[in-house]
Short mmCIF file of C-alpha atoms and ligand atoms in Angstrom, two decimals:
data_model
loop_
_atom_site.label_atom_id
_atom_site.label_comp_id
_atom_site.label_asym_id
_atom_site.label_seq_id
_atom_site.Cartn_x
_atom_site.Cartn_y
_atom_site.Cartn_z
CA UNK A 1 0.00 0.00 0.00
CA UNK A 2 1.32 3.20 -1.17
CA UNK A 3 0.87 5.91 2.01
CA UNK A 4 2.11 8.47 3.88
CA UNK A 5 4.32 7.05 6.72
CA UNK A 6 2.67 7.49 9.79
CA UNK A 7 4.79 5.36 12.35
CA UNK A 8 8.57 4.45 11.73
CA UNK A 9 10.58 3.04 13.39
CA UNK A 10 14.16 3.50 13.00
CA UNK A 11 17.07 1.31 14.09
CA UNK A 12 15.58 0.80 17.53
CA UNK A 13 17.38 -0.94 19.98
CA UNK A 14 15.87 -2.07 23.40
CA UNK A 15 17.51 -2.99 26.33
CA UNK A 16 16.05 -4.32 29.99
CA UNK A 17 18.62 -4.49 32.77
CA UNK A 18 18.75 -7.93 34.33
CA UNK A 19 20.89 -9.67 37.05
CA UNK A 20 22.82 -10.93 34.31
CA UNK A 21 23.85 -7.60 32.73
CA UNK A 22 22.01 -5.76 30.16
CA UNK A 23 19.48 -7.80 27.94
CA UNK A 24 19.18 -6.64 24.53
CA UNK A 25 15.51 -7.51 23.49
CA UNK A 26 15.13 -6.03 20.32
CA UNK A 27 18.06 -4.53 17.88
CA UNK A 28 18.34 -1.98 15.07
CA UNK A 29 14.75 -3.09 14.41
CA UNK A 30 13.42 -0.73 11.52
CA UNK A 31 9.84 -0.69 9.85
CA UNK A 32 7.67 1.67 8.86
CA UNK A 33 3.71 1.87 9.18
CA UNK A 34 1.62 3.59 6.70
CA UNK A 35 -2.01 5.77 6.91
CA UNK A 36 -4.40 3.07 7.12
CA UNK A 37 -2.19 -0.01 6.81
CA UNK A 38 -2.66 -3.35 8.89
CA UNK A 39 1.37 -4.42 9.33
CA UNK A 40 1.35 -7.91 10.84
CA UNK A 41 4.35 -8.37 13.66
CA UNK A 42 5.35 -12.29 13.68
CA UNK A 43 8.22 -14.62 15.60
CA UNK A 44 8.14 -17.18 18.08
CA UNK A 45 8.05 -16.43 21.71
CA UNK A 46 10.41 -14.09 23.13
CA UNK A 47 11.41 -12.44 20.27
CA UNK A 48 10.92 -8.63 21.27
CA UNK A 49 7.46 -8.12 19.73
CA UNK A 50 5.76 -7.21 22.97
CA UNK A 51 8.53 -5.20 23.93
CA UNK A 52 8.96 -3.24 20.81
CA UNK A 53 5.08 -2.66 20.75
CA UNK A 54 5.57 -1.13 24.48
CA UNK A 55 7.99 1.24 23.24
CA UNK A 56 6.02 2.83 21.06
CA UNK A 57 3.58 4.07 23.60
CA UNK A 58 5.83 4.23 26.15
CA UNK A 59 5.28 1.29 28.26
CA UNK A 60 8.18 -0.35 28.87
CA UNK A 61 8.74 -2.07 32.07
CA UNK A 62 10.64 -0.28 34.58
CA UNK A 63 13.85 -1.83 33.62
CA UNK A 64 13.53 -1.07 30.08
CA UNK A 65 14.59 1.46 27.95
CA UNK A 66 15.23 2.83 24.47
CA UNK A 67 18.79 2.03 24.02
CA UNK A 68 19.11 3.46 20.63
CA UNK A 69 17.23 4.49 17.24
CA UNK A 70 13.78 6.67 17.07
CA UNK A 71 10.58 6.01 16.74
CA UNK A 72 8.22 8.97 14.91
CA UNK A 73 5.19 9.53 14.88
CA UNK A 74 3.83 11.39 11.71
CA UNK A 75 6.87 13.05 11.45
CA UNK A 76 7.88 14.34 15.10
CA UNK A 77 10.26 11.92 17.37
CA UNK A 78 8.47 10.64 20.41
CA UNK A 79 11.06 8.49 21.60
CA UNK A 80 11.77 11.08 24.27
CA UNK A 81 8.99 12.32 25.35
CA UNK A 82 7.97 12.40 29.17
CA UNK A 83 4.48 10.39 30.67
CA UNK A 84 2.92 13.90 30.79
CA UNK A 85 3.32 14.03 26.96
CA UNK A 86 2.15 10.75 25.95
CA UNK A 87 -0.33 10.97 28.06
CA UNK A 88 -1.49 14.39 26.24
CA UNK A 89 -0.37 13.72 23.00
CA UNK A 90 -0.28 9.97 21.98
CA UNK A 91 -1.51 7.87 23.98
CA UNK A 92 -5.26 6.40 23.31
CA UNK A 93 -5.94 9.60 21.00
CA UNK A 94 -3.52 8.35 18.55
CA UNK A 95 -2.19 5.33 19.64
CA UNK A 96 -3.62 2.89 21.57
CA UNK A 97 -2.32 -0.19 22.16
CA UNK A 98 -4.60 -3.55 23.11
CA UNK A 99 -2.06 -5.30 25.98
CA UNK A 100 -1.21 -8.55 25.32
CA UNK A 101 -3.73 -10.40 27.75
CA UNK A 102 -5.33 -7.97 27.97
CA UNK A 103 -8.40 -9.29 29.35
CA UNK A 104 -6.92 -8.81 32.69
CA UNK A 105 -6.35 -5.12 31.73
CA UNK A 106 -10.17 -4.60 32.58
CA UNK A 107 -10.83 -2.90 35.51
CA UNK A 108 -13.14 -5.20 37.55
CA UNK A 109 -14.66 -2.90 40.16
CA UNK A 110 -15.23 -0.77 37.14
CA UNK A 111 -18.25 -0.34 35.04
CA UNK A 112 -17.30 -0.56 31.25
CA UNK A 113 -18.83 3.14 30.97
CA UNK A 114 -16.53 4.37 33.61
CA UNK A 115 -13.75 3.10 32.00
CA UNK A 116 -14.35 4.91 29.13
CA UNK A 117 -14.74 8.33 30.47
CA UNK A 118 -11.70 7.71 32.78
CA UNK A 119 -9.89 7.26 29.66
CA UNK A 120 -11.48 10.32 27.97
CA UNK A 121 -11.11 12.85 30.58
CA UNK A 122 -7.35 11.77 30.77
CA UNK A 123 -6.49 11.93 27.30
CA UNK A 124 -9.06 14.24 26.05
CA UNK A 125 -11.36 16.78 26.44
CA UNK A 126 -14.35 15.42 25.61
CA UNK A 127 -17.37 15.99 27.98
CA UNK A 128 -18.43 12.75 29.59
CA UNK A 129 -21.50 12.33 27.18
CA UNK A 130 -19.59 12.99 24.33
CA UNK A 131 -17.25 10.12 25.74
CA UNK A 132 -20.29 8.04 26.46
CA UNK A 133 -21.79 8.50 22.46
CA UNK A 134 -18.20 7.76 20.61
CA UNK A 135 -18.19 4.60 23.60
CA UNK A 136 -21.38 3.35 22.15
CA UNK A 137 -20.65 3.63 18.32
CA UNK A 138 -17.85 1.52 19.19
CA UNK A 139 -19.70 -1.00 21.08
CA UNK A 140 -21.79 -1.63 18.20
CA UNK A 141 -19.14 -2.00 15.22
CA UNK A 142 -17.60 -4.63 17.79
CA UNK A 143 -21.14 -6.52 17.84
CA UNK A 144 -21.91 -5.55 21.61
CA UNK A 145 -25.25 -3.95 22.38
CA UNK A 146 -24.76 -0.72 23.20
CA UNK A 147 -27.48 -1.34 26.46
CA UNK A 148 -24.61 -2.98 28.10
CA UNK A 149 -22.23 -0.05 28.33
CA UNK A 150 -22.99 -0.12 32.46
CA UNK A 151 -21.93 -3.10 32.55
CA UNK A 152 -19.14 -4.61 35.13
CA UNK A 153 -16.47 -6.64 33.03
CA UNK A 154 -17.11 -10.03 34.84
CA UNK A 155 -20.82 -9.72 33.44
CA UNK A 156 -19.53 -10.37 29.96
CA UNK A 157 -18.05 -13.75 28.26
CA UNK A 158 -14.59 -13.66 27.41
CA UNK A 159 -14.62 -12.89 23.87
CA UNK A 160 -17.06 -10.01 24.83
CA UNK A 161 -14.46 -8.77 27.16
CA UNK A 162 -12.20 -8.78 24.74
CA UNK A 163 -14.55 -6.83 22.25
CA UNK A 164 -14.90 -4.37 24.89
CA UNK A 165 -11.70 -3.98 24.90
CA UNK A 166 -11.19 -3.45 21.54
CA UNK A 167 -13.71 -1.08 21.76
CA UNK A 168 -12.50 0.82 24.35
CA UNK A 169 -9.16 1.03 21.99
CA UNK A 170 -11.13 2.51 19.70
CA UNK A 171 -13.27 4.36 20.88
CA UNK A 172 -11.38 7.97 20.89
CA UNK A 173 -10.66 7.28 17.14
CA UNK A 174 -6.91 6.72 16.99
CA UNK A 175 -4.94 7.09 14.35
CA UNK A 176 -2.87 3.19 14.85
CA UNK A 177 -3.86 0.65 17.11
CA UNK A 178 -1.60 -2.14 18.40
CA UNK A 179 -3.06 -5.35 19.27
CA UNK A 180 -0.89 -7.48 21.21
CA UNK A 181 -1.79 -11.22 20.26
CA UNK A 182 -5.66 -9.75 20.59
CA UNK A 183 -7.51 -13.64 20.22
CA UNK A 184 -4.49 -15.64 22.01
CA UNK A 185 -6.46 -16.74 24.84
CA UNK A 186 -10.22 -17.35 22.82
CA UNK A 187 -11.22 -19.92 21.26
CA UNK A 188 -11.29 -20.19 17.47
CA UNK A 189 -15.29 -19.21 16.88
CA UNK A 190 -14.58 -16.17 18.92
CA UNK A 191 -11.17 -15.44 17.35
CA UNK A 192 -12.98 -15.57 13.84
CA UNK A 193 -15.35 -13.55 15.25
CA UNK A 194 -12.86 -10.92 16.36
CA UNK A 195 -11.64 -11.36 13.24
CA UNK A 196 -14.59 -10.32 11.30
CA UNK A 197 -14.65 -7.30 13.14
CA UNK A 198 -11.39 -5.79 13.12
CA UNK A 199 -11.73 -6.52 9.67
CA UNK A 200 -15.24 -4.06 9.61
CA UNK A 201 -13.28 -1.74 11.47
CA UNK A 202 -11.01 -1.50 8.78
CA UNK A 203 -13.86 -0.97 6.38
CA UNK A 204 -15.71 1.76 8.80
CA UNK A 205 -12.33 3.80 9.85
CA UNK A 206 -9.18 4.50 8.24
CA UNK A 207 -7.00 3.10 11.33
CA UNK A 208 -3.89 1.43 10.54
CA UNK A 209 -3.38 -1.67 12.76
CA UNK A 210 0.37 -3.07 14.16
CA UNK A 211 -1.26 -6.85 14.79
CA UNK A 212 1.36 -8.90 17.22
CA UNK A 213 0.89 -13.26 16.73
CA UNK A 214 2.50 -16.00 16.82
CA UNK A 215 -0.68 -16.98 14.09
CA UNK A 216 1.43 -16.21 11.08
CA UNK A 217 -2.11 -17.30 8.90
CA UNK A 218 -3.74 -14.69 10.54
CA UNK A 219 -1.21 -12.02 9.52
CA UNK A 220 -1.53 -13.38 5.41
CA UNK A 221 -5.06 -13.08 5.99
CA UNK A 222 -5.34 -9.57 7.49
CA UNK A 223 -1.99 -7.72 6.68
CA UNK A 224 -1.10 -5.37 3.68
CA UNK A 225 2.71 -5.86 4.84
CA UNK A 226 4.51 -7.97 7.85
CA UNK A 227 8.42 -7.96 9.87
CA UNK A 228 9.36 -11.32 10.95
CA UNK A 229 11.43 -10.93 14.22
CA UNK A 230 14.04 -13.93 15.33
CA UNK A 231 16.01 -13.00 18.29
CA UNK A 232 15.52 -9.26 18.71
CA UNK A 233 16.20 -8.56 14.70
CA UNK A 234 13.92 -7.97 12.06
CA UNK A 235 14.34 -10.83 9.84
CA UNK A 236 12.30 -9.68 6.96
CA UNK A 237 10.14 -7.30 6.29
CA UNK A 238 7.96 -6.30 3.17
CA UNK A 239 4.25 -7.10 1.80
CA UNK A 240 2.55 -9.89 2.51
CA UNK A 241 2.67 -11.03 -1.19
CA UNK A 242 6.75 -10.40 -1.52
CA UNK A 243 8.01 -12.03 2.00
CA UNK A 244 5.58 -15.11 1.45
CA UNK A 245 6.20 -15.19 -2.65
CA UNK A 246 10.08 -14.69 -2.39
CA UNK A 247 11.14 -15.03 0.97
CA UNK A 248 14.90 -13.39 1.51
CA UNK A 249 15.68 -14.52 4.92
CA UNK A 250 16.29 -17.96 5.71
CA UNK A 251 14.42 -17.89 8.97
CA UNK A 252 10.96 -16.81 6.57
CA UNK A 253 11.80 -19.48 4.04
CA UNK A 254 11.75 -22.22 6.66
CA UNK A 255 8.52 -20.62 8.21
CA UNK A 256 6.97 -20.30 5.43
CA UNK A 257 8.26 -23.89 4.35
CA UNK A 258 6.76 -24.95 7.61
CA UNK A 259 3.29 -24.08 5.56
CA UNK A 260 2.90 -24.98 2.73
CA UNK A 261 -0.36 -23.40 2.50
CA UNK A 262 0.67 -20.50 4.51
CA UNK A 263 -2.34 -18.52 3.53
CA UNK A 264 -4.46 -20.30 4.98
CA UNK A 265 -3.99 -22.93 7.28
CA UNK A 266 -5.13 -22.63 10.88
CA UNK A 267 -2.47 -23.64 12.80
CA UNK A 268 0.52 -21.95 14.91
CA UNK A 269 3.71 -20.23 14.13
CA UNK A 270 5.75 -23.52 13.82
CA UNK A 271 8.85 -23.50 15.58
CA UNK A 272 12.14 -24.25 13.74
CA UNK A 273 14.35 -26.33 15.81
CA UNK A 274 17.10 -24.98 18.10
CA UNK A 275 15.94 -22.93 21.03
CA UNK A 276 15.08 -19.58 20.72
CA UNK A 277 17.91 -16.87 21.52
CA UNK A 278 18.36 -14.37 24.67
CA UNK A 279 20.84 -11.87 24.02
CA UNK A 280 23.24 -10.17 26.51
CA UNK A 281 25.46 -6.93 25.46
CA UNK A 282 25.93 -5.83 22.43
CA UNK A 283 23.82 -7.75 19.27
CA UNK A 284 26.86 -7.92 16.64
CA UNK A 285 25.82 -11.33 15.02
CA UNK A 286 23.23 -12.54 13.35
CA UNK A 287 20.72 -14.08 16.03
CA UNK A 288 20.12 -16.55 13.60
CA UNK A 289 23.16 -18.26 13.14
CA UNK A 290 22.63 -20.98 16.08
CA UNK A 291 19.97 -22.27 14.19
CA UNK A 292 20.32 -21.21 10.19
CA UNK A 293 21.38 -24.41 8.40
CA UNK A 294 23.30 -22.16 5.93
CA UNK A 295 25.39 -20.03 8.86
CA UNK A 296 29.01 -19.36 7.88
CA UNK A 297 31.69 -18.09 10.04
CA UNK A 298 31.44 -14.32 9.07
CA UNK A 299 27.55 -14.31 10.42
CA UNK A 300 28.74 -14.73 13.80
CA UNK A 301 31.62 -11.46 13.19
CA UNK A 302 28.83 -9.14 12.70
CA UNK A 303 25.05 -8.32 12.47
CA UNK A 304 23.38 -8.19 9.25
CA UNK A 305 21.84 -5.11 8.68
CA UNK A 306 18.45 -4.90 7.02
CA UNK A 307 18.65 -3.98 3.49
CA UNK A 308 16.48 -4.14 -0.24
CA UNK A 309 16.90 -7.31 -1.26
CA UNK A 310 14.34 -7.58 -4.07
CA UNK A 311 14.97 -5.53 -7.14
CA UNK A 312 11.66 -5.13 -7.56
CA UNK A 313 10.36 -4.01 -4.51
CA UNK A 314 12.11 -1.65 -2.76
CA UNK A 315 10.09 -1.93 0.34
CA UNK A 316 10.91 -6.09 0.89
CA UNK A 317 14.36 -5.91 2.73
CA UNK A 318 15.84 -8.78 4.87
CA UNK A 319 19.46 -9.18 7.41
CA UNK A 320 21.34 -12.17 6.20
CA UNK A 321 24.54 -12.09 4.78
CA UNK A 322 24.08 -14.98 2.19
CA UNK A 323 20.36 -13.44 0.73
CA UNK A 324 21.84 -12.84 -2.28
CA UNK A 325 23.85 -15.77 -2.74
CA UNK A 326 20.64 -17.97 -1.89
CA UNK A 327 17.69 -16.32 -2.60
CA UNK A 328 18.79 -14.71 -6.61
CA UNK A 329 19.56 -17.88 -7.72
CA UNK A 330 17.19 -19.38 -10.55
CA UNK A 331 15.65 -22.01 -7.91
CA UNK A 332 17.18 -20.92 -4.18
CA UNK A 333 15.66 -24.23 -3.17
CA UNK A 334 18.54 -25.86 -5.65
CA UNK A 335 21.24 -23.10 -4.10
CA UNK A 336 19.87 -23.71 -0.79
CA UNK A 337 20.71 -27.38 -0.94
CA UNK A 338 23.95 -26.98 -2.72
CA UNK A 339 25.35 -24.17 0.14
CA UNK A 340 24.12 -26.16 2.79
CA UNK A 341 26.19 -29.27 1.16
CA UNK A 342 22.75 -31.83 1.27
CA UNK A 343 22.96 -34.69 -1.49
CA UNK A 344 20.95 -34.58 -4.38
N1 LIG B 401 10.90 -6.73 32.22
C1 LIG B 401 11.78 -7.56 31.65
N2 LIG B 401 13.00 -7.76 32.22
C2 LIG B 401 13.92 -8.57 31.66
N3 LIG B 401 13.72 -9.21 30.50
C3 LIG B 401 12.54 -9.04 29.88
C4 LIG B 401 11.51 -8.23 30.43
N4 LIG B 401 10.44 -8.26 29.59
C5 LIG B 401 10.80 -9.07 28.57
N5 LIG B 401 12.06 -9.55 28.75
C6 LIG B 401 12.82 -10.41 27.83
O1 LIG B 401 12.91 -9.75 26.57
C7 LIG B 401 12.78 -10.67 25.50
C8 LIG B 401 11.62 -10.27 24.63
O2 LIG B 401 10.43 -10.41 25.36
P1 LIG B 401 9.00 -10.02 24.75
O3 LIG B 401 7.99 -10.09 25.83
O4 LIG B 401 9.13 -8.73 24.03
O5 LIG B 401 8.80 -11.20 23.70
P2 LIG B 401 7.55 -11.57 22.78
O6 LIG B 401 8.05 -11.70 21.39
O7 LIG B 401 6.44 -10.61 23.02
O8 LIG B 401 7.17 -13.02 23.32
P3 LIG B 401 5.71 -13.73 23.46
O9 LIG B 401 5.34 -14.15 22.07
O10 LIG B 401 5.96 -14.88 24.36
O11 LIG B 401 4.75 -12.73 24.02
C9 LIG B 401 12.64 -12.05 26.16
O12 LIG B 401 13.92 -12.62 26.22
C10 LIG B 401 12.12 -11.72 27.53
O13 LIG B 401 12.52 -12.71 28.45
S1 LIG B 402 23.33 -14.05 8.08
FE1 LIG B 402 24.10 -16.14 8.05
S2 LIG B 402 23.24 -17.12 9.90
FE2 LIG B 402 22.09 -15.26 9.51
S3 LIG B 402 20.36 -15.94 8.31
FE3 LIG B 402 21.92 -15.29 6.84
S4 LIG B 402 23.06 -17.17 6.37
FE4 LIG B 402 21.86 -17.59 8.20
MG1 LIG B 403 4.56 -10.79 23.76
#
């Protein structure tokens, strides 16, 4: 989708202090989100998604911070800005972000209404029946009668809860909304469900949507473009189309290997096999390299940096040293072999 940017991300790097010295969760990560675009944020468990989708509102947990890179938001850095300023200028009005389990992140001494016009008299000006009216729209494009606004949270199903939630992201009309593996803990009726209507969102709004999974199906279903995260790096990143067409990176080759009906199965991001990285200090290897059956010495010297690596789309960039060595060849599944030394 061709748009104006209106989140990028620019070699971030994230660090959380731990007993064990300073964890780098995510590095140089680098992406950009367009007006109205649905970008799809994939990798296996405890690869920095959560913690790169904090950043961007601010959230990180106490012992996290920004150690590098910038994020901007229609233009203007807000890497650096204070609570006070998020609070003002960002946060809920223009980005909201759906927590990942978030059905916990219900008040539940709250009535759903209250919520609401907590969040609107922080964040805005509204009057609290303005609040209220823009609450109820948004109960009804998530398929919740609008009667039950008064409601206390335990009074709803889970998959209502969630739609409340959702609702309650949406409600003050911002401009992205980050959903933090938003069906994880429902069951799949209710996740299609949720699915239908973030997809009538989509159709009723112009909201652009950062949606974190591990349900890489769900991301070729929904997405206009995706970044595939191993170990703190961005893998690959492009459209949907490109990354699942022509992967570039091994570690979306064998995912996408791991599917071979990627759009559409419904199953789980499949693991590949080694264990999944944590990395301590500074990231200057590829975090693949444990695992990437076509690792050489050099991709342990340095980290790959993200770059174009499909003539014809500029946008479609991936960090591996060997791309072009693999990937340009006539049938990479050939060169892939042939590198990696299997017999024919
Ligand atoms: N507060 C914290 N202190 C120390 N390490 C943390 C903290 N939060 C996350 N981490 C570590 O940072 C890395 C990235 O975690 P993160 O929660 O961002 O992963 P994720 O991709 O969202 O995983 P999941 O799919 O399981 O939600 C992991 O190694 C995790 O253990
Ligand atoms: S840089 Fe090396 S280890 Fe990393 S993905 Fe490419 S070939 Fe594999
Ligand atoms: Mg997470």
């Amino acid at each position: 989708m061709s748009s104006e940017p209106l989140l990028e991300v620019e070699n971030l790097t994230i660090e959380y202090e731990t007993r064990q010295g300073p964890l780098t969760a995510v590095s140089n990560a680098d992406f950009t989100v367009g007006e109205g675009e649905y970008f799809g944020l994939v990798g296996e468990s405890g690869c920095g998604k959560s913690t790169l989708a904090k950043s961007i509102i601010g959230g990180l947990d106490d012992n996290g911070k920004i150690a590098s890179g910038k994020l901007k938001y229609r233009g203007e850095e807000i890497q650096d800005l204070s609570d006070a300023q998020l609070n003002e200028e960002i946060r809920w009005k223009e980005i909201a972000y759906i927590p990942q389990a978030s059905m916990n992140s219900l008040d539940p001494l709250q009535r759903l209404s209250e919520q609401a016009i907590e969040i609107a008299n922080v964040h805005t000006d509204l009057t609290d029946e303005e609040a209220l009216t823009q609450f109820k729209e948004m109960f009804e494009v998530v398929g919740l009668p609008e009667n039950r606004i008064r409601d206390y949270p335990h009074e709803f199903s889970g998959g209502m809860q969630q739609r409340a939630i959702i609702a309650l992201a949406l409600f003050l009309k911002p401009s992205i909304i980050i959903a933090d593996e938003p069906t994880t803990a429902l069951d799949v009726i209710m996740q299609d469900q949720i699915f239908k209507y973030l997809d009538e969102i989509r159709g009723a709004t112009d909201t652009s949507m950062i949606l974190i999974t591990h349900d890489i199906s769900l991301v070729f279903e929904t997405c206009d473009e995706l970044a595939v995260m191993h170990g703190g790096q961005i893998a690959e990143t492009g459209r949907i189309t490109d990354v699942y067409d022509n992967p570039k990176h091994p570690y979306s080759y064998l995912l996408q290997r791991a599917f071979p009906d990627i759009r559409y199965p419904d199953r789980e991001l499949e693991t590949i096999e080694g264990t999944p990285p944590q990395q301590f200090g500074d990231v200057d290897y590829c975090t693949f390299a444990n695992r990437c059956p076509w690792a050489e010495e050099g991709c342990r010297d340095a980290a790959p940096e993200l770059e174009v690596s499909d003539r014809s789309a500029e946008n479609h960039r991936a960090s591996c040293f060997r791309s072009k060595e693999i990937f340009e060849q006539q049938d990479p599944d050939e060169s892939l072999a042939a590198i990696r030394g299997d017999q024919a």
